[in-house]
JSON list of C-alpha atoms and ligand atoms in Angstrom, two decimals:
[
{"chain": "A", "resi": 1, "resn": "MET", "atom": "CA", "xyz": [0.00, 0.00, 0.00]},
{"chain": "A", "resi": 2, "resn": "LYS", "atom": "CA", "xyz": [1.44, 3.33, -1.06]},
{"chain": "A", "resi": 3, "resn": "LYS", "atom": "CA", "xyz": [1.55, 6.22, 1.40]},
{"chain": "A", "resi": 4, "resn": "VAL", "atom": "CA", "xyz": [0.74, 9.85, 0.80]},
{"chain": "A", "resi": 5, "resn": "LEU", "atom": "CA", "xyz": [3.27, 12.42, 1.96]},
{"chain": "A", "resi": 6, "resn": "ILE", "atom": "CA", "xyz": [1.32, 15.30, 3.46]},
{"chain": "A", "resi": 7, "resn": "THR", "atom": "CA", "xyz": [2.97, 18.62, 4.22]},
{"chain": "A", "resi": 8, "resn": "GLY", "atom": "CA", "xyz": [1.97, 21.81, 6.00]},
{"chain": "A", "resi": 9, "resn": "PHE", "atom": "CA", "xyz": [3.93, 24.96, 6.82]},
{"chain": "A", "resi": 10, "resn": "LEU", "atom": "CA", "xyz": [5.07, 26.59, 10.03]},
{"chain": "A", "resi": 11, "resn": "PRO", "atom": "CA", "xyz": [3.74, 30.08, 10.82]},
{"chain": "A", "resi": 12, "resn": "PHE", "atom": "CA", "xyz": [5.46, 32.89, 8.93]},
{"chain": "A", "resi": 13, "resn": "ALA", "atom": "CA", "xyz": [5.59, 36.65, 8.57]},
{"chain": "A", "resi": 14, "resn": "GLY", "atom": "CA", "xyz": [5.07, 37.20, 12.28]},
{"chain": "A", "resi": 15, "resn": "GLN", "atom": "CA", "xyz": [1.88, 35.13, 12.54]},
{"chain": "A", "resi": 16, "resn": "SER", "atom": "CA", "xyz": [1.44, 32.80, 15.47]},
{"chain": "A", "resi": 17, "resn": "VAL", "atom": "CA", "xyz": [-0.32, 29.91, 13.71]},
{"chain": "A", "resi": 18, "resn": "ASN", "atom": "CA", "xyz": [-0.59, 28.42, 10.27]},
{"chain": "A", "resi": 19, "resn": "PRO", "atom": "CA", "xyz": [-3.82, 26.47, 9.64]},
{"chain": "A", "resi": 20, "resn": "SER", "atom": "CA", "xyz": [-1.93, 24.12, 7.34]},
{"chain": "A", "resi": 21, "resn": "GLN", "atom": "CA", "xyz": [0.23, 22.99, 10.25]},
{"chain": "A", "resi": 22, "resn": "ILE", "atom": "CA", "xyz": [-2.80, 22.47, 12.48]},
{"chain": "A", "resi": 23, "resn": "LEU", "atom": "CA", "xyz": [-4.69, 20.47, 9.84]},
{"chain": "A", "resi": 24, "resn": "VAL", "atom": "CA", "xyz": [-1.71, 18.29, 8.96]},
{"chain": "A", "resi": 25, "resn": "GLU", "atom": "CA", "xyz": [-0.93, 17.56, 12.60]},
{"chain": "A", "resi": 26, "resn": "ARG", "atom": "CA", "xyz": [-4.56, 16.56, 13.09]},
{"chain": "A", "resi": 27, "resn": "LEU", "atom": "CA", "xyz": [-4.53, 14.26, 10.04]},
{"chain": "A", "resi": 28, "resn": "ALA", "atom": "CA", "xyz": [-1.55, 12.45, 11.58]},
{"chain": "A", "resi": 29, "resn": "THR", "atom": "CA", "xyz": [-3.71, 11.50, 14.59]},
{"chain": "A", "resi": 30, "resn": "LEU", "atom": "CA", "xyz": [-6.65, 10.02, 12.67]},
{"chain": "A", "resi": 31, "resn": "PRO", "atom": "CA", "xyz": [-6.91, 6.22, 12.94]},
{"chain": "A", "resi": 32, "resn": "ALA", "atom": "CA", "xyz": [-8.41, 6.03, 9.42]},
{"chain": "A", "resi": 33, "resn": "PHE", "atom": "CA", "xyz": [-5.10, 7.16, 7.95]},
{"chain": "A", "resi": 34, "resn": "ALA", "atom": "CA", "xyz": [-2.74, 5.33, 10.28]},
{"chain": "A", "resi": 35, "resn": "GLY", "atom": "CA", "xyz": [0.06, 3.72, 8.29]},
{"chain": "A", "resi": 36, "resn": "LYS", "atom": "CA", "xyz": [-1.19, 5.37, 5.09]},
{"chain": "A", "resi": 37, "resn": "ILE", "atom": "CA", "xyz": [0.26, 8.84, 5.44]},
{"chain": "A", "resi": 38, "resn": "ARG", "atom": "CA", "xyz": [3.60, 10.44, 6.30]},
{"chain": "A", "resi": 39, "resn": "THR", "atom": "CA", "xyz": [3.29, 14.00, 7.55]},
{"chain": "A", "resi": 40, "resn": "GLU", "atom": "CA", "xyz": [5.83, 16.78, 7.70]},
{"chain": "A", "resi": 41, "resn": "ILE", "atom": "CA", "xyz": [5.72, 20.44, 8.70]},
{"chain": "A", "resi": 42, "resn": "LEU", "atom": "CA", "xyz": [8.00, 22.56, 6.54]},
{"chain": "A", "resi": 43, "resn": "PRO", "atom": "CA", "xyz": [9.79, 25.82, 7.30]},
{"chain": "A", "resi": 44, "resn": "VAL", "atom": "CA", "xyz": [8.69, 28.83, 5.24]},
{"chain": "A", "resi": 45, "resn": "SER", "atom": "CA", "xyz": [12.04, 28.93, 3.44]},
{"chain": "A", "resi": 46, "resn": "TYR", "atom": "CA", "xyz": [12.50, 28.59, -0.32]},
{"chain": "A", "resi": 47, "resn": "GLN", "atom": "CA", "xyz": [15.59, 26.48, 0.10]},
{"chain": "A", "resi": 48, "resn": "ARG", "atom": "CA", "xyz": [14.90, 24.45, 3.23]},
{"chain": "A", "resi": 49, "resn": "ALA", "atom": "CA", "xyz": [11.31, 23.53, 2.33]},
{"chain": "A", "resi": 50, "resn": "SER", "atom": "CA", "xyz": [12.20, 22.26, -1.12]},
{"chain": "A", "resi": 51, "resn": "ASP", "atom": "CA", "xyz": [15.32, 20.47, 0.14]},
{"chain": "A", "resi": 52, "resn": "ARG", "atom": "CA", "xyz": [13.29, 18.72, 2.82]},
{"chain": "A", "resi": 53, "resn": "VAL", "atom": "CA", "xyz": [10.52, 17.45, 0.54]},
{"chain": "A", "resi": 54, "resn": "ARG", "atom": "CA", "xyz": [13.09, 16.30, -2.00]},
{"chain": "A", "resi": 55, "resn": "GLN", "atom": "CA", "xyz": [14.91, 14.43, 0.75]},
{"chain": "A", "resi": 56, "resn": "LEU", "atom": "CA", "xyz": [11.69, 12.77, 1.95]},
{"chain": "A", "resi": 57, "resn": "LEU", "atom": "CA", "xyz": [10.75, 11.68, -1.56]},
{"chain": "A", "resi": 58, "resn": "GLU", "atom": "CA", "xyz": [14.18, 10.28, -2.24]},
{"chain": "A", "resi": 59, "resn": "MET", "atom": "CA", "xyz": [14.30, 8.52, 1.13]},
{"chain": "A", "resi": 60, "resn": "ASP", "atom": "CA", "xyz": [10.93, 6.79, 1.03]},
{"chain": "A", "resi": 61, "resn": "GLU", "atom": "CA", "xyz": [9.83, 4.83, -2.03]},
{"chain": "A", "resi": 62, "resn": "ALA", "atom": "CA", "xyz": [6.60, 3.93, -0.26]},
{"chain": "A", "resi": 63, "resn": "ILE", "atom": "CA", "xyz": [5.43, 7.48, -0.88]},
{"chain": "A", "resi": 64, "resn": "GLY", "atom": "CA", "xyz": [3.07, 7.28, -3.85]},
{"chain": "A", "resi": 65, "resn": "ALA", "atom": "CA", "xyz": [1.67, 10.81, -3.89]},
{"chain": "A", "resi": 66, "resn": "VAL", "atom": "CA", "xyz": [2.28, 14.21, -2.32]},
{"chain": "A", "resi": 67, "resn": "LEU", "atom": "CA", "xyz": [-0.41, 16.47, -0.87]},
{"chain": "A", "resi": 68, "resn": "MET", "atom": "CA", "xyz": [0.81, 19.89, 0.26]},
{"chain": "A", "resi": 69, "resn": "PHE", "atom": "CA", "xyz": [-1.12, 22.48, 2.26]},
{"chain": "A", "resi": 70, "resn": "GLY", "atom": "CA", "xyz": [-0.38, 26.15, 2.89]},
{"chain": "A", "resi": 71, "resn": "LEU", "atom": "CA", "xyz": [-2.17, 29.30, 3.98]},
{"chain": "A", "resi": 72, "resn": "ALA", "atom": "CA", "xyz": [-3.57, 31.89, 1.56]},
{"chain": "A", "resi": 73, "resn": "GLN", "atom": "CA", "xyz": [-4.98, 34.41, 3.96]},
{"chain": "A", "resi": 74, "resn": "LYS", "atom": "CA", "xyz": [-6.93, 36.50, 1.47]},
{"chain": "A", "resi": 75, "resn": "ARG", "atom": "CA", "xyz": [-8.96, 33.53, 0.27]},
{"chain": "A", "resi": 76, "resn": "THR", "atom": "CA", "xyz": [-12.28, 32.19, 1.52]},
{"chain": "A", "resi": 77, "resn": "LYS", "atom": "CA", "xyz": [-12.34, 28.86, -0.30]},
{"chain": "A", "resi": 78, "resn": "ILE", "atom": "CA", "xyz": [-10.24, 25.71, -0.31]},
{"chain": "A", "resi": 79, "resn": "SER", "atom": "CA", "xyz": [-8.08, 26.31, -3.39]},
{"chain": "A", "resi": 80, "resn": "LEU", "atom": "CA", "xyz": [-6.79, 23.38, -5.41]},
{"chain": "A", "resi": 81, "resn": "GLU", "atom": "CA", "xyz": [-3.84, 24.78, -7.31]},
{"chain": "A", "resi": 82, "resn": "ARG", "atom": "CA", "xyz": [-3.73, 23.99, -11.02]},
{"chain": "A", "resi": 83, "resn": "THR", "atom": "CA", "xyz": [-0.23, 25.27, -11.65]},
{"chain": "A", "resi": 84, "resn": "ALA", "atom": "CA", "xyz": [3.22, 25.24, -10.12]},
{"chain": "A", "resi": 85, "resn": "MET", "atom": "CA", "xyz": [5.30, 28.01, -11.66]},
{"chain": "A", "resi": 86, "resn": "ASN", "atom": "CA", "xyz": [9.05, 28.19, -11.94]},
{"chain": "A", "resi": 87, "resn": "TRP", "atom": "CA", "xyz": [8.97, 31.75, -10.65]},
{"chain": "A", "resi": 88, "resn": "ILE", "atom": "CA", "xyz": [9.56, 33.65, -7.42]},
{"chain": "A", "resi": 89, "resn": "GLU", "atom": "CA", "xyz": [8.04, 37.08, -6.99]},
{"chain": "A", "resi": 90, "resn": "SER", "atom": "CA", "xyz": [7.03, 38.23, -3.55]},
{"chain": "A", "resi": 91, "resn": "GLY", "atom": "CA", "xyz": [6.98, 41.41, -1.53]},
{"chain": "A", "resi": 92, "resn": "ILE", "atom": "CA", "xyz": [8.07, 39.60, 1.62]},
{"chain": "A", "resi": 93, "resn": "ALA", "atom": "CA", "xyz": [11.20, 37.71, 2.62]},
{"chain": "A", "resi": 94, "resn": "ASP", "atom": "CA", "xyz": [11.09, 34.08, 3.63]},
{"chain": "A", "resi": 95, "resn": "GLU", "atom": "CA", "xyz": [11.92, 32.98, 7.18]},
{"chain": "A", "resi": 96, "resn": "ASP", "atom": "CA", "xyz": [15.63, 32.87, 6.25]},
{"chain": "A", "resi": 97, "resn": "GLY", "atom": "CA", "xyz": [15.49, 36.52, 5.20]},
{"chain": "A", "resi": 98, "resn": "GLU", "atom": "CA", "xyz": [15.69, 35.61, 1.50]},
{"chain": "A", "resi": 99, "resn": "LYS", "atom": "CA", "xyz": [13.88, 38.00, -0.82]},
{"chain": "A", "resi": 100, "resn": "PRO", "atom": "CA", "xyz": [15.08, 37.18, -4.32]},
{"chain": "A", "resi": 101, "resn": "GLU", "atom": "CA", "xyz": [14.54, 39.52, -7.25]},
{"chain": "A", "resi": 102, "resn": "PRO", "atom": "CA", "xyz": [11.67, 38.27, -9.43]},
{"chain": "A", "resi": 103, "resn": "GLY", "atom": "CA", "xyz": [12.98, 35.37, -11.46]},
{"chain": "A", "resi": 104, "resn": "ALA", "atom": "CA", "xyz": [13.11, 31.62, -11.98]},
{"chain": "A", "resi": 105, "resn": "PHE", "atom": "CA", "xyz": [13.21, 29.37, -8.93]},
{"chain": "A", "resi": 106, "resn": "SER", "atom": "CA", "xyz": [15.12, 26.70, -10.87]},
{"chain": "A", "resi": 107, "resn": "PRO", "atom": "CA", "xyz": [16.87, 28.46, -13.77]},
{"chain": "A", "resi": 108, "resn": "GLY", "atom": "CA", "xyz": [16.86, 26.41, -16.96]},
{"chain": "A", "resi": 109, "resn": "ARG", "atom": "CA", "xyz": [14.07, 24.09, -15.83]},
{"chain": "A", "resi": 110, "resn": "GLN", "atom": "CA", "xyz": [10.53, 23.88, -17.21]},
{"chain": "A", "resi": 111, "resn": "LEU", "atom": "CA", "xyz": [8.49, 27.08, -16.77]},
{"chain": "A", "resi": 112, "resn": "ALA", "atom": "CA", "xyz": [5.46, 25.51, -15.15]},
{"chain": "A", "resi": 113, "resn": "TYR", "atom": "CA", "xyz": [3.59, 22.30, -14.44]},
{"chain": "A", "resi": 114, "resn": "PHE", "atom": "CA", "xyz": [-0.16, 21.92, -14.88]},
{"chain": "A", "resi": 115, "resn": "ASN", "atom": "CA", "xyz": [-1.91, 19.49, -12.59]},
{"chain": "A", "resi": 116, "resn": "SER", "atom": "CA", "xyz": [-3.77, 16.71, -14.41]},
{"chain": "A", "resi": 117, "resn": "LEU", "atom": "CA", "xyz": [-5.55, 15.26, -11.38]},
{"chain": "A", "resi": 118, "resn": "PRO", "atom": "CA", "xyz": [-9.36, 15.62, -11.60]},
{"chain": "A", "resi": 119, "resn": "LEU", "atom": "CA", "xyz": [-9.40, 18.89, -9.68]},
{"chain": "A", "resi": 120, "resn": "LEU", "atom": "CA", "xyz": [-12.74, 20.12, -11.01]},
{"chain": "A", "resi": 121, "resn": "GLU", "atom": "CA", "xyz": [-14.44, 16.88, -9.99]},
{"chain": "A", "resi": 122, "resn": "TRP", "atom": "CA", "xyz": [-12.98, 17.15, -6.51]},
{"chain": "A", "resi": 123, "resn": "VAL", "atom": "CA", "xyz": [-14.13, 20.76, -6.26]},
{"chain": "A", "resi": 124, "resn": "LYS", "atom": "CA", "xyz": [-17.64, 19.64, -7.22]},
{"chain": "A", "resi": 125, "resn": "GLU", "atom": "CA", "xyz": [-17.58, 16.90, -4.60]},
{"chain": "A", "resi": 126, "resn": "LEU", "atom": "CA", "xyz": [-16.37, 19.34, -1.95]},
{"chain": "A", "resi": 127, "resn": "THR", "atom": "CA", "xyz": [-19.09, 21.79, -2.93]},
{"chain": "A", "resi": 128, "resn": "VAL", "atom": "CA", "xyz": [-21.75, 19.08, -2.59]},
{"chain": "A", "resi": 129, "resn": "MET", "atom": "CA", "xyz": [-20.36, 18.43, 0.91]},
{"chain": "A", "resi": 130, "resn": "GLY", "atom": "CA", "xyz": [-21.06, 22.10, 1.69]},
{"chain": "A", "resi": 131, "resn": "ILE", "atom": "CA", "xyz": [-17.40, 23.13, 1.57]},
{"chain": "A", "resi": 132, "resn": "PRO", "atom": "CA", "xyz": [-16.51, 26.23, -0.45]},
{"chain": "A", "resi": 133, "resn": "ALA", "atom": "CA", "xyz": [-13.80, 25.14, -2.89]},
{"chain": "A", "resi": 134, "resn": "GLU", "atom": "CA", "xyz": [-12.28, 26.25, -6.19]},
{"chain": "A", "resi": 135, "resn": "VAL", "atom": "CA", "xyz": [-9.57, 25.48, -8.69]},
{"chain": "A", "resi": 136, "resn": "SER", "atom": "CA", "xyz": [-6.99, 28.26, -8.50]},
{"chain": "A", "resi": 137, "resn": "LEU", "atom": "CA", "xyz": [-4.73, 29.09, -11.42]},
{"chain": "A", "resi": 138, "resn": "SER", "atom": "CA", "xyz": [-1.82, 30.39, -9.38]},
{"chain": "A", "resi": 139, "resn": "ALA", "atom": "CA", "xyz": [-0.32, 29.51, -6.03]},
{"chain": "A", "resi": 140, "resn": "GLY", "atom": "CA", "xyz": [1.37, 32.93, -6.00]},
{"chain": "A", "resi": 141, "resn": "GLY", "atom": "CA", "xyz": [5.05, 33.75, -6.13]},
{"chain": "A", "resi": 142, "resn": "TYR", "atom": "CA", "xyz": [6.19, 32.86, -2.63]},
{"chain": "A", "resi": 143, "resn": "VAL", "atom": "CA", "xyz": [7.33, 29.73, -0.77]},
{"chain": "A", "resi": 144, "resn": "CYS", "atom": "CA", "xyz": [4.18, 27.64, -1.36]},
{"chain": "A", "resi": 145, "resn": "ASN", "atom": "CA", "xyz": [4.46, 27.94, -5.11]},
{"chain": "A", "resi": 146, "resn": "ALA", "atom": "CA", "xyz": [8.20, 27.31, -5.03]},
{"chain": "A", "resi": 147, "resn": "THR", "atom": "CA", "xyz": [7.80, 24.18, -2.91]},
{"chain": "A", "resi": 148, "resn": "SER", "atom": "CA", "xyz": [4.98, 22.93, -5.10]},
{"chain": "A", "resi": 149, "resn": "TYR", "atom": "CA", "xyz": [7.19, 23.57, -8.15]},
{"chain": "A", "resi": 150, "resn": "ALA", "atom": "CA", "xyz": [10.14, 21.74, -6.60]},
{"chain": "A", "resi": 151, "resn": "VAL", "atom": "CA", "xyz": [7.96, 18.69, -5.96]},
{"chain": "A", "resi": 152, "resn": "ALA", "atom": "CA", "xyz": [6.33, 18.74, -9.42]},
{"chain": "A", "resi": 153, "resn": "ASP", "atom": "CA", "xyz": [9.72, 19.16, -11.07]},
{"chain": "A", "resi": 154, "resn": "LEU", "atom": "CA", "xyz": [11.23, 16.28, -9.13]},
{"chain": "A", "resi": 155, "resn": "LEU", "atom": "CA", "xyz": [8.27, 13.98, -9.78]},
{"chain": "A", "resi": 156, "resn": "SER", "atom": "CA", "xyz": [8.19, 14.84, -13.50]},
{"chain": "A", "resi": 157, "resn": "SER", "atom": "CA", "xyz": [11.46, 13.03, -14.03]},
{"chain": "A", "resi": 158, "resn": "ASP", "atom": "CA", "xyz": [10.54, 10.13, -11.81]},
{"chain": "A", "resi": 159, "resn": "ASP", "atom": "CA", "xyz": [9.58, 6.79, -13.34]},
{"chain": "A", "resi": 160, "resn": "LEU", "atom": "CA", "xyz": [6.99, 6.15, -10.67]},
{"chain": "A", "resi": 161, "resn": "GLN", "atom": "CA", "xyz": [4.62, 8.84, -12.08]},
{"chain": "A", "resi": 162, "resn": "ARG", "atom": "CA", "xyz": [3.69, 9.93, -8.59]},
{"chain": "A", "resi": 163, "resn": "PRO", "atom": "CA", "xyz": [1.07, 12.72, -8.52]},
{"chain": "A", "resi": 164, "resn": "SER", "atom": "CA", "xyz": [1.21, 15.82, -6.35]},
{"chain": "A", "resi": 165, "resn": "LEU", "atom": "CA", "xyz": [-1.23, 18.54, -5.39]},
{"chain": "A", "resi": 166, "resn": "PHE", "atom": "CA", "xyz": [-0.89, 21.87, -3.62]},
{"chain": "A", "resi": 167, "resn": "VAL", "atom": "CA", "xyz": [-3.90, 23.16, -1.67]},
{"chain": "A", "resi": 168, "resn": "HIS", "atom": "CA", "xyz": [-4.18, 26.68, -0.28]},
{"chain": "A", "resi": 169, "resn": "LEU", "atom": "CA", "xyz": [-6.32, 27.14, 2.81]},
{"chain": "A", "resi": 170, "resn": "PRO", "atom": "CA", "xyz": [-8.06, 30.22, 4.20]},
{"chain": "A", "resi": 171, "resn": "LEU", "atom": "CA", "xyz": [-7.52, 31.27, 7.81]},
{"chain": "A", "resi": 172, "resn": "PHE", "atom": "CA", "xyz": [-9.63, 29.46, 10.40]},
{"chain": "A", "resi": 173, "resn": "THR", "atom": "CA", "xyz": [-12.60, 31.66, 11.27]},
{"chain": "A", "resi": 174, "resn": "ASP", "atom": "CA", "xyz": [-11.97, 31.20, 15.01]},
{"chain": "A", "resi": 175, "resn": "LEU", "atom": "CA", "xyz": [-8.45, 32.60, 14.58]},
{"chain": "A", "resi": 176, "resn": "ALA", "atom": "CA", "xyz": [-9.15, 35.36, 12.05]},
{"chain": "A", "resi": 177, "resn": "ALA", "atom": "CA", "xyz": [-9.85, 38.98, 12.90]},
{"chain": "A", "resi": 178, "resn": "ALA", "atom": "CA", "xyz": [-13.54, 39.89, 12.77]},
{"chain": "A", "resi": 179, "resn": "GLY", "atom": "CA", "xyz": [-14.55, 40.39, 9.14]},
{"chain": "A", "resi": 180, "resn": "ALA", "atom": "CA", "xyz": [-11.30, 39.00, 7.70]},
{"chain": "A", "resi": 181, "resn": "PRO", "atom": "CA", "xyz": [-11.55, 36.34, 4.95]},
{"chain": "A", "resi": 182, "resn": "SER", "atom": "CA", "xyz": [-11.77, 32.90, 6.56]},
{"chain": "A", "resi": 183, "resn": "LEU", "atom": "CA", "xyz": [-13.41, 29.47, 6.56]},
{"chain": "A", "resi": 184, "resn": "SER", "atom": "CA", "xyz": [-14.48, 27.42, 9.56]},
{"chain": "A", "resi": 185, "resn": "ARG", "atom": "CA", "xyz": [-12.03, 24.95, 11.03]},
{"chain": "A", "resi": 186, "resn": "ALA", "atom": "CA", "xyz": [-14.62, 22.14, 10.90]},
{"chain": "A", "resi": 187, "resn": "LEU", "atom": "CA", "xyz": [-15.14, 22.53, 7.14]},
{"chain": "A", "resi": 188, "resn": "GLN", "atom": "CA", "xyz": [-11.40, 22.73, 6.54]},
{"chain": "A", "resi": 189, "resn": "GLU", "atom": "CA", "xyz": [-10.88, 19.53, 8.53]},
{"chain": "A", "resi": 190, "resn": "LYS", "atom": "CA", "xyz": [-13.52, 17.78, 6.40]},
{"chain": "A", "resi": 191, "resn": "ALA", "atom": "CA", "xyz": [-11.91, 19.08, 3.20]},
{"chain": "A", "resi": 192, "resn": "ALA", "atom": "CA", "xyz": [-8.46, 17.90, 4.27]},
{"chain": "A", "resi": 193, "resn": "GLU", "atom": "CA", "xyz": [-9.77, 14.40, 5.03]},
{"chain": "A", "resi": 194, "resn": "PHE", "atom": "CA", "xyz": [-11.55, 14.27, 1.68]},
{"chain": "A", "resi": 195, "resn": "LEU", "atom": "CA", "xyz": [-8.39, 15.31, -0.17]},
{"chain": "A", "resi": 196, "resn": "VAL", "atom": "CA", "xyz": [-6.23, 12.76, 1.64]},
{"chain": "A", "resi": 197, "resn": "THR", "atom": "CA", "xyz": [-8.71, 10.05, 0.63]},
{"chain": "A", "resi": 198, "resn": "ARG", "atom": "CA", "xyz": [-8.64, 11.17, -3.02]},
{"chain": "A", "resi": 199, "resn": "MET", "atom": "CA", "xyz": [-4.84, 11.36, -3.04]},
{"chain": "A", "resi": 200, "resn": "LEU", "atom": "CA", "xyz": [-4.62, 7.87, -1.51]},
{"chain": "A", "resi": 201, "resn": "GLY", "atom": "CA", "xyz": [-6.80, 6.74, -4.43]},
{"chain": "A", "resi": 202, "resn": "SER", "atom": "CA", "xyz": [-4.43, 8.45, -6.89]},
{"chain": "A", "resi": 203, "resn": "ALA", "atom": "CA", "xyz": [-1.16, 7.24, -5.37]},
{"chain": "A", "resi": 204, "resn": "SER", "atom": "CA", "xyz": [1.01, 5.19, -7.70]},
{"chain": "B", "resi": 301, "resn": "LIG", "atom": "N1", "xyz": [1.67, 30.20, 2.80]},
{"chain": "B", "resi": 301, "resn": "LIG", "atom": "C1", "xyz": [2.72, 30.88, 2.05]},
{"chain": "B", "resi": 301, "resn": "LIG", "atom": "C2", "xyz": [3.99, 30.19, 2.46]},
{"chain": "B", "resi": 301, "resn": "LIG", "atom": "C3", "xyz": [3.65, 29.32, 3.62]},
{"chain": "B", "resi": 301, "resn": "LIG", "atom": "C4", "xyz": [2.18, 29.33, 3.70]},
{"chain": "B", "resi": 301, "resn": "LIG", "atom": "O1", "xyz": [1.51, 28.65, 4.48]},
{"chain": "B", "resi": 301, "resn": "LIG", "atom": "C5", "xyz": [2.48, 30.92, 0.55]},
{"chain": "B", "resi": 301, "resn": "LIG", "atom": "O2", "xyz": [1.32, 30.95, 0.14]},
{"chain": "B", "resi": 301, "resn": "LIG", "atom": "O3", "xyz": [3.44, 30.95, -0.21]}
]
């Protein structure tokens, strides 16, 4: 049985929590997924996050798919990212103080990867479950996109044809400022479980 590698991110930019970390740590405790998932919380660092996921994928051949979560605090829906771009462009530094000029993350490599998992179907299923969800065309130009790109680029040259998916999450409503974009923790937990199940079904 193939496992799914599931990643979240540590808090960044002075925030005290990252919902992706909380959701991933919760997934690791669920009996339904015991033995089927490997979880990891990544630092919000271009270099260290991509090095770590690469290391995990190279270390563990039982990993058959990768599901990554991160925070997109201006969004109100669970966003399934269609693309992973070979581009960094952000107004803020990462947690190592790196703030590269806009440019390629991996110079000379493919410009972008487009996800061919059935994202629209999954969005429809989530919507039927009462969970606001969407396909998003860009994961932005910061560490989430770069990490997603690093994984897609690595897996593209891998014989195992392992799929990956990046999912951006809104803030939890109970942790967001009044009126700020958010989505309830309960719905985000349900969405995360659904996506793990679908990725387990897609693992190769
Ligand atoms: N969100 C950031 C990086 C870490 C996270 O959770 C992003 O969208 O790039």
